[in-house]
mmCIF file of C-alpha atoms in Angstrom:
data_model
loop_
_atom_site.group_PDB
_atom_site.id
_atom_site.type_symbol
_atom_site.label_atom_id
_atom_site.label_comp_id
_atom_site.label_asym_id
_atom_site.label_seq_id
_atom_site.Cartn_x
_atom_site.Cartn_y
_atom_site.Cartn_z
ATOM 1 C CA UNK T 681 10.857 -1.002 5.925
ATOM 2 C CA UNK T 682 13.102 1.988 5.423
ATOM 3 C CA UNK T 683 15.904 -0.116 4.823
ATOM 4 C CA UNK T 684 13.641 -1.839 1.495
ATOM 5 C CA UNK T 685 12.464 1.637 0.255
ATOM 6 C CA UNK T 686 15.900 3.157 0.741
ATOM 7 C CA UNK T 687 17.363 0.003 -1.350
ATOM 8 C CA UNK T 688 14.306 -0.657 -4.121
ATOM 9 C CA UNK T 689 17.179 -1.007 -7.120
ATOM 10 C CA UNK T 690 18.356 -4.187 -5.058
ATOM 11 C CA UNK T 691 15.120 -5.501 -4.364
ATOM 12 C CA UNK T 692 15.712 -8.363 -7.121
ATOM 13 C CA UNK T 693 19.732 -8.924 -5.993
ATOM 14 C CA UNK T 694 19.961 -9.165 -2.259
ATOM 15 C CA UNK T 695 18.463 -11.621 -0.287
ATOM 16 C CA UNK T 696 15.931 -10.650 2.245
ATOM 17 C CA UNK T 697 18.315 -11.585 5.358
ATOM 18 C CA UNK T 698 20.340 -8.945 4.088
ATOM 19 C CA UNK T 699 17.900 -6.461 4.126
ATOM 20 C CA UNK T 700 17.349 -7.005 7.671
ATOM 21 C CA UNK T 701 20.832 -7.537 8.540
ATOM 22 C CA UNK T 702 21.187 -3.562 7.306
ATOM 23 C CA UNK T 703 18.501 -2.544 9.186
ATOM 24 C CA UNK T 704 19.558 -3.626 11.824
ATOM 25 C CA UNK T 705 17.496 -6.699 13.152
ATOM 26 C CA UNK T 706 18.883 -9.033 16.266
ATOM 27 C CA UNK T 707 16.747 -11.849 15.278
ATOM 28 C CA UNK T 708 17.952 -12.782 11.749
ATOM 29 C CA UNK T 709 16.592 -16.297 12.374
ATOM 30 C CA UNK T 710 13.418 -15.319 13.301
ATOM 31 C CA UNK T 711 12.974 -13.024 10.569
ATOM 32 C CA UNK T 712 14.287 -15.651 8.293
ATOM 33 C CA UNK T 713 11.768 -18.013 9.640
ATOM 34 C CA UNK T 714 8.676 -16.198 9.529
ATOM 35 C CA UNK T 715 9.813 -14.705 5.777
ATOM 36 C CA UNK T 716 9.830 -18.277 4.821
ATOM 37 C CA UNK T 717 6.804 -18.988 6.184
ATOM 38 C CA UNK T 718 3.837 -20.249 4.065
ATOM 39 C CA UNK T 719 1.461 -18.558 6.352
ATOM 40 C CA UNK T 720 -1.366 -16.598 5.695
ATOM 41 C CA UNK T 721 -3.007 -13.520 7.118
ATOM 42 C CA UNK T 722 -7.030 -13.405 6.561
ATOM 43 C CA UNK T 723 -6.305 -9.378 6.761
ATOM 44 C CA UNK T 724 -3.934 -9.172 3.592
ATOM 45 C CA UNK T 725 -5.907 -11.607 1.972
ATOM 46 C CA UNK T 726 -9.113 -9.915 2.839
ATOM 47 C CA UNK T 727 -7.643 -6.436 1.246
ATOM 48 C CA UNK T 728 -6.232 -8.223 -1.580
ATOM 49 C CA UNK T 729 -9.479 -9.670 -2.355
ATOM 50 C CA UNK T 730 -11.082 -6.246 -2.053
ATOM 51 C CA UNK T 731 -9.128 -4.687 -4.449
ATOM 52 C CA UNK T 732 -9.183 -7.432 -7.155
ATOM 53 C CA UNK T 733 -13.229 -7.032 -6.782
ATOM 54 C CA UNK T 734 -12.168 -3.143 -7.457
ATOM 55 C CA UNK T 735 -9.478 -3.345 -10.096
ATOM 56 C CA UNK T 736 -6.923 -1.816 -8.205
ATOM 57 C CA UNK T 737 -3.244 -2.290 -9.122
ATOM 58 C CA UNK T 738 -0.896 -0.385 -6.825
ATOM 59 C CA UNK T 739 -0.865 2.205 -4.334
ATOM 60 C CA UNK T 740 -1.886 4.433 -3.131
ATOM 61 C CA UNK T 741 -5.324 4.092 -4.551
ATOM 62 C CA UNK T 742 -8.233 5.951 -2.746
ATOM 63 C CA UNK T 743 -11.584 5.090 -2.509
ATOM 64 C CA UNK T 744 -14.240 8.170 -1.969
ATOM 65 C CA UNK T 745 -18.046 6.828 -1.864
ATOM 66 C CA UNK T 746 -17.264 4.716 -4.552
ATOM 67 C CA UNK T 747 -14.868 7.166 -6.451
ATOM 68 C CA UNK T 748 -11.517 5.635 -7.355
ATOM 69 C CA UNK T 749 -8.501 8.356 -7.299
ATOM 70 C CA UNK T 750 -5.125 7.201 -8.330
ATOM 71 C CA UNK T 751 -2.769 8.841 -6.164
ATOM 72 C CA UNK T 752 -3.828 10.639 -2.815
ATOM 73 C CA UNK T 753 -6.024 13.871 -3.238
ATOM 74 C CA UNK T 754 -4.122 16.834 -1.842
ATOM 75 C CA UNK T 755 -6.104 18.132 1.550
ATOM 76 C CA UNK T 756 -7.810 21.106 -0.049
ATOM 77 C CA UNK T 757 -8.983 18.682 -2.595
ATOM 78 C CA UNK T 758 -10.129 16.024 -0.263
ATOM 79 C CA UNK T 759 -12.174 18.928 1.352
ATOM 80 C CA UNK T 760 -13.656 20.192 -1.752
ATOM 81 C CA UNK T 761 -14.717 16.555 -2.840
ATOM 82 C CA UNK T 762 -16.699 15.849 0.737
ATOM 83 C CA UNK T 763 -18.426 19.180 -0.068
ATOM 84 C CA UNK T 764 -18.943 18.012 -3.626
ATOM 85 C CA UNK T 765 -20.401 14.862 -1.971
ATOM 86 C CA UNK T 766 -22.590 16.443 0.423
ATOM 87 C CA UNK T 767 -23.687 18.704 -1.580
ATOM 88 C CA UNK T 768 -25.366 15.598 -3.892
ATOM 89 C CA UNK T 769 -22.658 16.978 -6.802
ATOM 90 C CA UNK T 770 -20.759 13.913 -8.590
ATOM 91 C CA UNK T 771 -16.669 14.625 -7.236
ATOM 92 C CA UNK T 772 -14.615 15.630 -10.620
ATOM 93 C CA UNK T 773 -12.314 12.899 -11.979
ATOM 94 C CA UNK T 774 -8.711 12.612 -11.722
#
């Protein structure tokens, strides 16, 4: 994975083989099989059909009690909004 963040201007232009070529995988049939595979996992498709029920459209999204926050909430903040929450307050918008 750190080879595809590293490289995301090339996402579009190299092939996915080569990606794993630079980061160094010994099975580049394997991984060349199973990328090509029309598989699914009922995981990802369970969490992608969460988050259309949701709206969301990228990450990192977080979910509080049924608060949406666009990016992740700092610690201190993430603190203050569970003591918003217990507290019966509504947790301030981002």
């Amino acid at each position: 994975m750190d080879a595809i963040y590293r490289n995301q201007d090339s996402l579009l232009l190299k092939s996915w083989n080569s990606f794993a070529k630079d980061a160094g995988v010994l099975d580049v049939r394997g991984f060349e099989a199973c990328s090509n595979a029309a598989t699914t996992f009922a995981r990802i498709d369970s969490g992608a059909a969460f988050a259309k029920r949701w709206g969301l459209r990228g990450t990192p999204t977080v979910l509080v009690n049924g608060w949406r926050f666009g990016a992740a909430p700092q610690a201190s903040e993430m603190y203050q909004l569970i003591d918003d929450l217990l507290a019966g307050k509504a947790p301030a918008r981002r």
